[in-house]
Every structure is written in structure tokens, then in C-alpha cells.
Short mmCIF file of C-alpha atoms in Angstrom, two decimals:
data_model
loop_
_atom_site.label_atom_id
_atom_site.label_comp_id
_atom_site.label_asym_id
_atom_site.label_seq_id
_atom_site.Cartn_x
_atom_site.Cartn_y
_atom_site.Cartn_z
CA UNK A 821 47.79 13.79 -2.45
CA UNK A 822 49.01 13.54 1.31
CA UNK A 823 49.89 16.62 2.96
CA UNK A 824 51.97 16.65 6.19
CA UNK A 825 50.17 19.67 7.55
CA UNK A 826 46.86 18.22 7.08
CA UNK A 827 47.30 14.90 8.53
CA UNK A 828 48.90 16.36 11.72
CA UNK A 829 51.57 13.64 11.71
CA UNK A 830 55.15 14.70 12.91
CA UNK A 831 57.45 12.85 10.29
CA UNK A 832 60.06 12.84 13.04
CA UNK A 833 58.09 10.51 14.98
CA UNK A 834 57.73 8.22 11.89
CA UNK A 835 60.05 5.14 12.11
CA UNK A 836 60.89 4.97 8.57
CA UNK A 837 62.24 1.36 7.28
CA UNK A 838 65.88 1.21 6.81
CA UNK A 839 67.65 2.19 3.79
CA UNK A 840 68.48 -0.48 1.13
CA UNK A 841 71.99 -1.12 0.17
CA UNK A 842 71.49 -1.28 -3.55
CA UNK A 843 74.46 -2.50 -5.15
CA UNK A 844 74.80 -5.35 -2.58
CA UNK A 845 71.14 -6.57 -3.59
CA UNK A 846 72.44 -7.25 -7.32
CA UNK A 847 75.08 -9.50 -5.91
CA UNK A 848 74.03 -13.14 -6.18
CA UNK A 849 75.93 -14.13 -2.88
CA UNK A 850 74.16 -11.40 -0.90
CA UNK A 851 70.87 -12.43 -2.22
CA UNK A 852 71.09 -15.97 -1.11
CA UNK A 853 72.04 -15.24 2.59
CA UNK A 854 69.98 -14.98 5.42
CA UNK A 855 66.65 -15.62 3.66
CA UNK A 856 65.62 -19.34 4.62
CA UNK A 857 62.68 -19.55 7.32
CA UNK A 858 63.05 -21.71 10.43
CA UNK A 859 59.47 -22.94 10.47
CA UNK A 860 57.91 -23.60 6.78
CA UNK A 861 55.04 -25.45 8.51
CA UNK A 862 53.80 -22.41 10.57
CA UNK A 863 53.81 -20.43 7.42
CA UNK A 864 51.68 -22.59 5.68
CA UNK A 865 49.41 -22.82 8.51
CA UNK A 866 49.07 -19.11 8.91
CA UNK A 867 48.48 -18.91 5.20
CA UNK A 868 45.52 -21.24 5.37
CA UNK A 869 43.59 -19.37 8.06
CA UNK A 870 40.54 -17.70 6.74
CA UNK A 871 38.53 -14.65 8.43
CA UNK A 872 35.16 -15.45 9.69
CA UNK A 873 32.06 -13.46 8.60
CA UNK A 874 29.39 -15.41 10.89
CA UNK A 875 27.94 -12.00 11.93
CA UNK A 876 27.51 -10.47 8.69
CA UNK A 877 26.77 -13.43 6.92
CA UNK A 878 29.12 -12.61 3.97
CA UNK A 879 30.43 -15.21 1.82
CA UNK A 880 34.12 -14.68 0.53
CA UNK A 881 34.48 -15.22 -3.18
CA UNK A 882 36.53 -17.74 -4.53
CA UNK A 883 40.38 -16.61 -4.66
CA UNK A 884 41.81 -16.55 -7.95
CA UNK A 885 45.59 -16.98 -6.35
CA UNK A 886 46.75 -20.46 -5.94
CA UNK A 887 46.62 -21.60 -2.45
CA UNK A 888 49.72 -23.15 -0.28
CA UNK A 889 50.95 -26.09 -1.51
CA UNK A 890 52.05 -29.19 0.50
CA UNK A 891 55.75 -29.98 0.90
CA UNK A 892 55.49 -32.97 -1.14
CA UNK A 893 53.88 -30.81 -4.11
CA UNK A 894 56.77 -28.42 -3.56
CA UNK A 895 59.14 -31.02 -4.11
CA UNK A 896 57.49 -32.39 -6.99
CA UNK A 897 57.60 -28.73 -8.49
CA UNK A 898 61.34 -28.35 -7.53
CA UNK A 899 62.07 -31.83 -9.13
CA UNK A 900 60.14 -30.80 -12.15
CA UNK A 901 62.18 -27.43 -12.47
CA UNK A 902 65.67 -29.31 -11.95
CA UNK A 903 64.54 -32.11 -14.64
CA UNK A 904 63.52 -29.17 -17.16
CA UNK A 905 66.63 -27.03 -16.81
CA UNK A 906 68.74 -30.29 -16.86
CA UNK A 907 66.93 -31.16 -20.13
CA UNK A 908 67.10 -27.71 -21.68
CA UNK A 909 70.67 -27.46 -21.13
CA UNK A 910 71.39 -30.90 -22.68
CA UNK A 911 69.25 -30.08 -25.86
CA UNK A 912 70.85 -26.70 -26.16
CA UNK A 913 74.56 -27.53 -25.66
CA UNK A 914 74.69 -31.52 -26.42
CA UNK A 915 71.95 -32.35 -28.65
CA UNK A 916 71.58 -28.91 -30.22
CA UNK A 917 68.06 -29.95 -31.28
CA UNK A 918 65.54 -27.08 -32.00
CA UNK A 919 62.66 -29.34 -31.97
CA UNK A 920 63.45 -30.76 -28.60
CA UNK A 921 63.77 -27.25 -27.30
CA UNK A 922 60.15 -26.49 -28.80
CA UNK A 923 58.57 -29.42 -27.36
CA UNK A 924 60.12 -28.91 -23.82
CA UNK A 925 58.87 -25.37 -24.08
CA UNK A 926 55.49 -26.51 -24.67
CA UNK A 927 55.47 -29.09 -21.52
CA UNK A 928 56.91 -26.23 -19.43
CA UNK A 929 54.12 -23.71 -20.45
CA UNK A 930 51.42 -26.55 -19.57
CA UNK A 931 52.99 -27.32 -16.37
CA UNK A 932 54.69 -24.24 -14.85
CA UNK A 933 51.93 -22.13 -16.70
CA UNK A 934 48.62 -23.50 -16.81
CA UNK A 935 48.88 -26.34 -14.46
CA UNK A 936 50.60 -24.49 -11.74
CA UNK A 937 49.02 -21.36 -12.69
CA UNK A 938 52.50 -19.43 -13.14
CA UNK A 939 53.21 -19.88 -9.27
CA UNK A 940 56.07 -20.15 -8.02
CA UNK A 941 57.62 -17.93 -10.43
CA UNK A 942 61.24 -17.44 -10.52
CA UNK A 943 60.52 -13.93 -12.09
CA UNK A 944 58.62 -12.58 -9.19
CA UNK A 945 60.64 -14.61 -6.61
CA UNK A 946 63.48 -11.77 -6.68
CA UNK A 947 60.67 -9.54 -4.66
CA UNK A 948 60.52 -12.34 -1.92
CA UNK A 949 64.26 -12.41 -1.67
CA UNK A 950 64.68 -8.69 -1.18
CA UNK A 951 61.90 -8.60 1.37
CA UNK A 952 63.54 -11.56 3.46
CA UNK A 953 66.87 -9.37 3.23
CA UNK A 954 65.14 -6.36 4.43
CA UNK A 955 62.44 -7.15 6.60
CA UNK A 956 63.39 -9.08 9.66
CA UNK A 957 59.82 -10.40 10.15
CA UNK A 958 59.57 -12.19 6.90
CA UNK A 959 61.19 -15.35 6.09
CA UNK A 960 61.03 -16.67 2.28
CA UNK A 961 59.99 -20.36 1.87
CA UNK A 962 62.81 -22.84 0.70
CA UNK A 963 60.79 -23.62 -2.29
CA UNK A 964 60.56 -19.76 -3.40
CA UNK A 965 64.39 -19.64 -2.63
CA UNK A 966 65.15 -22.38 -4.86
CA UNK A 967 63.00 -21.48 -7.60
CA UNK A 968 64.98 -18.13 -7.52
CA UNK A 969 68.42 -19.40 -7.25
CA UNK A 970 68.30 -22.63 -9.67
CA UNK A 971 67.78 -20.95 -12.68
CA UNK A 972 70.80 -18.69 -12.12
CA UNK A 973 73.06 -21.38 -11.21
CA UNK A 974 72.19 -23.39 -14.27
CA UNK A 975 72.74 -20.02 -16.31
CA UNK A 976 76.08 -19.53 -14.52
CA UNK A 977 77.16 -22.96 -15.95
CA UNK A 978 75.28 -23.33 -19.37
CA UNK A 979 73.80 -19.90 -20.36
CA UNK A 980 70.38 -18.95 -20.43
CA UNK A 981 68.76 -22.20 -20.80
CA UNK A 982 66.25 -21.66 -18.57
CA UNK A 983 64.95 -18.73 -21.05
CA UNK A 984 65.37 -21.47 -23.86
CA UNK A 985 62.48 -23.80 -22.67
CA UNK A 986 61.85 -23.72 -18.89
CA UNK A 987 60.22 -20.22 -18.24
CA UNK A 988 56.54 -20.28 -19.17
CA UNK A 989 56.50 -16.48 -19.97
CA UNK A 990 59.15 -16.97 -22.70
CA UNK A 991 57.54 -20.31 -24.02
CA UNK A 992 53.94 -18.17 -23.98
CA UNK A 993 55.68 -15.66 -26.43
CA UNK A 994 57.74 -18.16 -28.45
CA UNK A 995 54.48 -20.53 -29.35
CA UNK A 996 52.95 -17.70 -31.08
CA UNK A 997 55.74 -16.12 -33.01
CA UNK A 998 54.84 -16.74 -36.76
CA UNK A 999 56.72 -13.85 -38.62
CA UNK A 1000 59.38 -12.09 -36.83
CA UNK A 1001 60.65 -8.64 -37.80
CA UNK A 1002 63.66 -6.91 -36.89
CA UNK A 1003 63.75 -4.21 -34.29
CA UNK A 1004 65.88 -1.27 -35.04
CA UNK A 1005 69.22 -1.30 -33.14
CA UNK A 1006 68.77 2.11 -31.57
CA UNK A 1007 65.31 1.18 -30.72
CA UNK A 1008 66.23 -2.23 -29.23
CA UNK A 1009 69.12 -0.47 -27.03
CA UNK A 1010 66.94 2.22 -25.79
CA UNK A 1011 64.07 -0.43 -24.70
CA UNK A 1012 66.63 -2.45 -23.14
CA UNK A 1013 67.05 -0.06 -20.44
CA UNK A 1014 63.57 -0.60 -19.28
CA UNK A 1015 64.11 -4.25 -17.65
CA UNK A 1016 66.85 -2.43 -15.41
CA UNK A 1017 64.16 0.41 -14.43
CA UNK A 1018 61.75 -2.31 -13.70
CA UNK A 1019 63.92 -4.35 -11.56
CA UNK A 1020 65.15 -1.44 -9.76
CA UNK A 1021 61.87 0.12 -9.03
CA UNK A 1022 60.42 -3.29 -8.07
CA UNK A 1023 62.77 -3.90 -5.47
CA UNK A 1024 62.84 -0.34 -4.27
CA UNK A 1025 59.00 -0.91 -3.46
CA UNK A 1026 59.47 -4.09 -1.76
CA UNK A 1027 62.26 -2.74 0.20
CA UNK A 1028 60.31 0.27 1.03
CA UNK A 1029 57.09 -1.68 2.00
CA UNK A 1030 55.23 -0.40 -1.06
CA UNK A 1031 54.16 -3.76 -2.46
CA UNK A 1032 54.96 -6.55 -5.25
CA UNK A 1033 54.99 -4.69 -8.40
CA UNK A 1034 56.23 -7.57 -10.46
CA UNK A 1035 53.59 -10.07 -9.51
CA UNK A 1036 50.78 -7.01 -10.20
CA UNK A 1037 51.74 -6.60 -13.67
CA UNK A 1038 52.54 -9.99 -14.85
CA UNK A 1039 51.11 -9.96 -18.55
CA UNK A 1040 50.27 -13.62 -18.79
CA UNK A 1041 49.27 -14.77 -15.09
CA UNK A 1042 45.63 -13.72 -15.92
CA UNK A 1043 45.83 -16.34 -18.96
CA UNK A 1044 47.41 -18.92 -16.69
CA UNK A 1045 44.59 -18.40 -13.84
CA UNK A 1046 42.03 -17.80 -16.37
CA UNK A 1047 41.00 -14.49 -14.41
CA UNK A 1048 42.16 -11.17 -14.47
CA UNK A 1049 40.95 -7.47 -14.69
CA UNK A 1050 40.17 -6.20 -17.75
CA UNK A 1051 43.11 -3.91 -18.04
CA UNK A 1052 45.54 -6.64 -17.48
CA UNK A 1053 43.61 -8.95 -20.18
CA UNK A 1054 44.54 -5.94 -22.46
CA UNK A 1055 48.02 -5.58 -21.53
CA UNK A 1056 48.66 -9.56 -21.78
CA UNK A 1057 46.64 -9.87 -25.22
CA UNK A 1058 48.69 -6.89 -26.41
CA UNK A 1059 51.97 -8.46 -25.38
CA UNK A 1060 50.91 -11.82 -27.26
CA UNK A 1061 49.79 -9.88 -30.54
CA UNK A 1062 53.11 -8.08 -30.50
CA UNK A 1063 54.80 -11.43 -29.95
CA UNK A 1064 53.57 -12.85 -33.09
CA UNK A 1065 55.75 -10.24 -34.95
CA UNK A 1066 58.68 -9.32 -32.46
CA UNK A 1067 60.57 -11.88 -30.85
CA UNK A 1068 59.73 -11.85 -27.08
CA UNK A 1069 58.98 -8.38 -26.30
CA UNK A 1070 58.49 -9.02 -22.76
CA UNK A 1071 61.59 -10.98 -22.09
CA UNK A 1072 63.71 -8.42 -23.95
CA UNK A 1073 62.31 -5.19 -23.01
CA UNK A 1074 60.42 -5.76 -19.72
CA UNK A 1075 61.80 -8.65 -17.80
CA UNK A 1076 63.49 -8.01 -14.65
CA UNK A 1077 64.64 -11.33 -13.85
CA UNK A 1078 66.23 -11.48 -17.38
CA UNK A 1079 68.44 -8.76 -16.07
CA UNK A 1080 70.19 -10.94 -13.65
CA UNK A 1081 70.09 -14.08 -15.93
CA UNK A 1082 71.92 -11.54 -18.59
CA UNK A 1083 74.61 -11.07 -15.89
CA UNK A 1084 75.09 -14.53 -15.03
CA UNK A 1085 75.11 -15.76 -18.70
CA UNK A 1086 78.03 -13.21 -19.33
CA UNK A 1087 80.00 -15.30 -16.94
CA UNK A 1088 78.63 -18.80 -17.72
CA UNK A 1089 81.15 -21.76 -18.07
CA UNK A 1090 79.73 -22.95 -21.15
CA UNK A 1091 77.37 -21.36 -23.92
CA UNK A 1092 75.63 -22.43 -26.91
CA UNK A 1093 77.61 -21.75 -29.97
CA UNK A 1094 76.03 -21.14 -33.52
CA UNK A 1095 78.24 -23.83 -35.32
CA UNK A 1096 79.35 -27.07 -33.74
CA UNK A 1097 82.64 -26.50 -35.23
CA UNK A 1098 84.72 -23.84 -37.01
CA UNK A 1099 82.66 -21.27 -38.68
CA UNK A 1100 82.98 -20.91 -42.35
CA UNK A 1101 81.21 -17.38 -42.49
CA UNK A 1102 78.55 -18.53 -44.83
CA UNK A 1103 76.30 -15.80 -43.31
CA UNK A 1104 73.38 -18.02 -43.54
CA UNK A 1105 72.66 -17.53 -39.78
CA UNK A 1106 72.97 -13.62 -39.83
CA UNK A 1107 69.36 -12.99 -39.92
CA UNK A 1108 68.14 -16.40 -38.21
CA UNK A 1109 67.90 -14.83 -34.90
CA UNK A 1110 64.46 -13.15 -33.88
CA UNK A 1111 66.11 -11.67 -30.99
CA UNK A 1112 69.10 -9.84 -32.53
CA UNK A 1113 71.53 -11.85 -30.38
CA UNK A 1114 73.86 -12.88 -33.11
CA UNK A 1115 77.03 -10.45 -33.22
CA UNK A 1116 78.65 -10.14 -36.68
CA UNK A 1117 82.31 -10.34 -37.49
CA UNK A 1118 84.09 -6.91 -37.31
CA UNK A 1119 86.47 -5.17 -39.93
CA UNK A 1120 90.19 -4.51 -39.18
CA UNK A 1121 90.78 -1.07 -37.67
CA UNK A 1122 93.97 0.72 -38.06
CA UNK A 1123 95.65 2.69 -35.16
CA UNK A 1124 94.04 6.16 -35.50
CA UNK A 1125 90.35 5.27 -35.02
CA UNK A 1126 91.42 2.86 -32.06
CA UNK A 1127 93.30 5.75 -30.46
CA UNK A 1128 90.16 7.86 -30.72
CA UNK A 1129 88.23 5.31 -29.34
CA UNK A 1130 90.27 5.03 -26.18
CA UNK A 1131 90.07 8.72 -26.03
CA UNK A 1132 86.09 8.34 -26.06
CA UNK A 1133 86.32 5.63 -23.39
CA UNK A 1134 88.26 7.75 -21.12
CA UNK A 1135 85.78 10.47 -21.44
CA UNK A 1136 82.98 8.08 -20.87
CA UNK A 1137 84.57 6.60 -17.74
CA UNK A 1138 84.95 10.10 -16.26
CA UNK A 1139 81.25 10.86 -17.11
CA UNK A 1140 80.21 7.68 -15.33
CA UNK A 1141 79.94 9.11 -11.69
CA UNK A 1142 78.28 12.40 -13.16
CA UNK A 1143 75.41 10.11 -14.54
CA UNK A 1144 75.26 8.06 -11.36
CA UNK A 1145 75.08 11.28 -9.40
CA UNK A 1146 72.52 12.92 -11.62
CA UNK A 1147 70.43 9.97 -11.71
CA UNK A 1148 70.44 9.71 -7.89
CA UNK A 1149 69.10 13.33 -7.58
CA UNK A 1150 66.41 12.70 -9.99
CA UNK A 1151 65.48 9.47 -8.45
CA UNK A 1152 65.09 11.35 -4.96
CA UNK A 1153 62.34 13.62 -6.50
CA UNK A 1154 60.34 10.57 -7.59
CA UNK A 1155 59.32 9.42 -3.94
CA UNK A 1156 55.65 10.94 -4.46
CA UNK A 1157 54.91 9.32 -7.99
CA UNK A 1158 56.55 5.86 -6.94
CA UNK A 1159 54.62 5.92 -3.59
CA UNK A 1160 51.36 5.99 -5.38
CA UNK A 1161 52.13 2.56 -6.65
CA UNK A 1162 51.38 1.43 -3.04
CA UNK A 1163 47.90 0.19 -2.17
CA UNK A 1164 48.28 1.69 1.24
CA UNK A 1165 49.38 5.11 -0.09
CA UNK A 1166 46.40 5.19 -2.53
CA UNK A 1167 44.05 4.19 0.27
CA UNK A 1168 45.36 7.06 2.30
CA UNK A 1169 44.95 9.52 -0.33
CA UNK A 1170 41.51 8.30 -1.00
CA UNK A 1171 40.58 8.54 2.66
CA UNK A 1172 42.19 12.11 2.93
CA UNK A 1173 39.96 13.16 -0.19
CA UNK A 1174 36.74 11.84 1.57
CA UNK A 1175 37.84 13.31 4.95
CA UNK A 1176 38.06 16.76 3.47
CA UNK A 1177 34.95 16.65 1.64
CA UNK A 1178 36.39 16.74 -1.81
CA UNK A 1179 35.05 13.54 -2.48
CA UNK A 1180 31.37 12.60 -1.35
CA UNK A 1181 31.12 8.92 -2.25
CA UNK A 1182 33.12 6.30 -0.29
CA UNK A 1183 34.82 3.82 -1.92
CA UNK A 1184 34.77 0.11 -1.35
CA UNK A 1185 38.26 0.12 -0.03
CA UNK A 1186 37.58 3.36 2.39
CA UNK A 1187 34.57 1.84 3.59
CA UNK A 1188 36.10 -1.28 4.57
CA UNK A 1189 39.04 0.42 6.40
CA UNK A 1190 36.30 2.15 8.49
CA UNK A 1191 34.69 -0.75 9.51
CA UNK A 1192 38.04 -1.85 11.19
CA UNK A 1193 37.69 0.76 13.47
CA UNK A 1194 41.64 1.36 13.05
CA UNK A 1195 42.47 5.25 13.61
CA UNK A 1196 42.61 7.11 10.41
CA UNK A 1197 46.02 8.65 11.57
CA UNK A 1198 47.60 5.15 11.67
CA UNK A 1199 47.14 4.96 7.85
CA UNK A 1200 48.43 8.46 7.21
CA UNK A 1201 51.42 7.65 9.43
CA UNK A 1202 51.98 4.39 7.58
CA UNK A 1203 51.76 6.10 4.25
CA UNK A 1204 54.12 9.05 5.01
CA UNK A 1205 56.48 6.33 6.36
CA UNK A 1206 56.55 4.80 2.89
CA UNK A 1207 56.82 7.85 1.22
CA UNK A 1208 59.88 8.93 3.28
CA UNK A 1209 61.44 5.53 2.79
CA UNK A 1210 60.92 5.86 -0.95
CA UNK A 1211 62.74 9.19 -0.87
CA UNK A 1212 65.82 7.37 0.32
CA UNK A 1213 65.35 4.57 -1.98
CA UNK A 1214 65.00 6.91 -5.04
CA UNK A 1215 68.47 7.73 -4.58
CA UNK A 1216 69.62 4.43 -4.99
CA UNK A 1217 67.27 3.82 -7.88
CA UNK A 1218 68.34 6.82 -9.51
CA UNK A 1219 72.02 5.94 -9.09
CA UNK A 1220 71.76 2.50 -10.20
CA UNK A 1221 70.17 3.78 -13.50
CA UNK A 1222 72.85 6.25 -13.91
CA UNK A 1223 75.32 3.59 -13.86
CA UNK A 1224 73.48 1.28 -16.29
CA UNK A 1225 73.05 4.12 -18.77
CA UNK A 1226 76.86 4.87 -18.32
CA UNK A 1227 77.84 1.27 -18.54
CA UNK A 1228 75.62 1.08 -21.75
CA UNK A 1229 77.59 3.81 -23.52
CA UNK A 1230 80.71 2.52 -22.32
CA UNK A 1231 79.83 -0.83 -23.96
CA UNK A 1232 79.08 0.93 -27.08
CA UNK A 1233 82.25 2.80 -27.28
CA UNK A 1234 84.41 -0.17 -26.72
CA UNK A 1235 85.75 -2.00 -29.78
CA UNK A 1236 85.77 -5.84 -29.62
CA UNK A 1237 87.46 -7.62 -32.62
CA UNK A 1238 85.33 -10.62 -33.72
CA UNK A 1239 86.33 -13.11 -36.69
CA UNK A 1240 83.26 -15.18 -36.67
CA UNK A 1241 79.47 -14.87 -36.14
CA UNK A 1242 79.02 -15.53 -32.21
CA UNK A 1243 75.89 -15.33 -29.95
CA UNK A 1244 75.88 -12.57 -27.48
CA UNK A 1245 76.54 -14.21 -24.35
CA UNK A 1246 74.10 -11.98 -22.41
CA UNK A 1247 71.14 -11.66 -24.98
CA UNK A 1248 71.19 -15.10 -26.35
CA UNK A 1249 68.32 -17.23 -24.78
CA UNK A 1250 69.66 -20.52 -26.18
CA UNK A 1251 66.76 -21.29 -28.40
CA UNK A 1252 68.70 -23.15 -30.80
CA UNK A 1253 66.86 -21.58 -34.16
CA UNK A 1254 70.35 -20.52 -35.61
CA UNK A 1255 71.33 -24.27 -35.50
CA UNK A 1256 69.01 -25.24 -38.38
CA UNK A 1257 70.79 -22.55 -40.91
CA UNK A 1258 74.49 -23.50 -40.24
CA UNK A 1259 75.59 -25.72 -43.01
CA UNK A 1260 78.42 -27.09 -40.52
CA UNK A 1261 75.58 -28.17 -38.43
CA UNK A 1262 74.20 -30.13 -41.07
CA UNK A 1263 77.05 -31.56 -42.25
CA UNK A 1264 78.21 -32.76 -38.70
CA UNK A 1265 74.71 -34.23 -38.41
CA UNK A 1266 74.95 -35.97 -41.93
CA UNK A 1267 78.16 -37.40 -40.68
CA UNK A 1268 76.79 -38.83 -37.44
CA UNK A 1269 74.09 -40.44 -39.21
CA UNK A 1270 76.49 -42.17 -41.80
CA UNK A 1271 78.48 -43.37 -39.02
CA UNK A 1272 75.84 -44.88 -36.99
#
């Protein structure tokens, strides 16, 4: 642990990064403003500069991270993304074809996953956007900006068709799903809070200069690039095995980009429906969705329970600011454990242990830092700046999670009347599985074939 006294660094002399306006970050309009670079070619040239090791004779190992792409290749990737999003929207809403969705999923997995090695990934691009908003020295490439924005724009118009057949992470889980089992509702609702926490924590770390958490713990990028550390291979393999029985566990219970897609999908202009015409309430689709995204019809309620529900809702609305305040306070206490997710803070703590004699052997990282001849106090200063910035960001993160929990409780307490089986507009990934169980769907298809 870094000690202010032992490092002899005056925190008042440390220039912390500006505090993050969290609520504004989650507004789509704010995420799309002021992030386009002025010179993309300069960024590409800088990314291709390699250090020289002529004096030591050291040969750098082959990198497992995809190198910079040419403008032409980026345009091809963007074109493929637009075509895939358009095809997925057509297959889900117009053609209503599960077979077509599955075929497109496999093609997306091969291209965006194994061929492009999972980069650029819309899931991780949200970090680039936030860094561009909080760091004036960073400009996000246009390709990354569009990979972040296009799926959200399509979701606003057509629902989560990106999740249906374009996202390689979702496709990776979908192709191995063999025997889905139902997750208890209380478990699903509890685990459903994790993507919000993951999103908030990741963006807090980026805004405070502590690194990219989402890219570091992507469960499938190791398979796409055929190279990963043993712990990440175990993590990704565990997710894949779990995906054989639980429908898309990463998408439902971890994916931070899914939070933004969920919000946009609830506001979508069009969305998939279980039946192409009027629902006959045959109940055949009731258990067809492996993601529990089908909402069942609700029975009629008399006035007395409804009055109780209104009182319960009023209590929850009053408790909402209390939850936000409590969450903000708890978040502010998490600066130290959050800072240890930063490589620079880990290096500073290790360096401190070696300097004080509590660890005798030098690590590879500390030895490499010592060879740079940079003052150790500068490393301590940077680590303390990150930790101080995370102390401020923790308030926003905790407050955000308090609002999320309060919103979930309010949603559970609100009575919504439904006469038919309908998809949950936020949770439904437009996979088209439920179409095959609908007799109205089959009747409509038979009528079209007869007419043709």
C-alpha cells in the first residue's frame, strides 16, 4: 500500500485530473460530442513507431494486439458493420427468420471475431469515448467513434439487432447454447446489476487515468487472437461452458455496452414482436426464450391492491435520493481498492515494497522502470494522483449505483397491465427464437407460400 508519509509527496502539490460529470456521460448526445481527432494519419504513424534495442540486442516479441489499420481497411470494417446491422434488422423485423439470424451470427463471429481479432469492438469503444471527453490530449479515431455509435443508432430505430447477429461476443455464446435452463428470477435480477457496476467502474477508471478495464478482462478476445494468459483462458472457457446451459451469461450479467443498448432499445421506434399479428395467447412461446425476455400477460387487479402499490411507489421515490447518497458515500471509500486495478498503482506499490526492504527480489516491471532512470518519486506522485482522482470518481460511481438499485426497486413496484405475451424491449436481443413457436407465425408463412 502507498503511504503518503513514506513517499514524502505532498498531495496538495499533485494536480489531480478533473472530476467526472457522471450523469452527463451516460447521455448519448454527450458521448458523441468533441471526440473526433483532427489528424488521424498522425495517430496511425505514432502507433507504428517501435522502440530501438540496438544497444542491448534485445529482440521484441511478436505482439498479440492487432496493429493499426489503413484507412481503406477501416472503411471496409465500417461497411461490413453497416451491412451486418442492416441485414440483422431486416431478418429480425421484416423477414422474421431465425435461420437467417443464425447464419449472420456465424459470419459476424468469423469476421469481427476471428478475422478482425475482436478489434475494433463496440463493447470496449465506450472507454475511448470517455477518455476523449475527459482527456484533452486524446482524440478518438473516427472508426472507433462510429463502431461505438452505429449499433446504438440502429438500436434506437430497430431494437437490439446488433446483439441478435452482429456482436461476436454474443454470437460466440449463442453457437454453443445446447440446452438452456431457466435462471431464477431473483438471481437474474440480482446479477442484472453487475453490468451497471462494470460499466460505471470501467468508465471511472478511464476518466481517472487508471486504464482500460473492459479490454483487459474481455473473456473471448484470447480465443479470437489465439493468445491469452492462463487466467483469462480459464475465465473465457468458464463463460463458454456456462453458455451451453445459460443463455448468454456474459451479455446478460456482465456486458457494460449492453446497458447502453438496453436503454436505447426501450426508446426504439420499432421492435420485434413475438407474433406478426394479434396474439392468440396459446402460451407456446412462454418458455421459448432462453434469456427470460418475454413478459407474460397480467391478471386484472382491483382498486385496493393498486392503491397499496401507489403508496409503495411513493415510499420508493422518497428512498431514491437516500440510496443515491448512501451509495455515493460507500463509493468514496473504495478509492484504494479501485486504484489497485491500475498498472501504475500496482507498480508503485511493488516499488515501495522493494524500496523498504519488505520484498527482496525485483520484479520484471520494477526492474524495467529502474532502467528508465526516471525518479521513483514521480511514479509515487502519479499513483497518488490516480488514487485521489478515484476518491472523487467513487462518489459518482456509488451515487450512480444507488440510483440504479433504486430504479430497479421502483420498476418492480410499478404495476403494468399486459393482455398479450410481449418481448421486454430492453432485455430482448431480437434473436428470433420465439418466432418458431408461434402458430400465428406459421399460419402467416403458410398463407404467403400459398399465395405465391
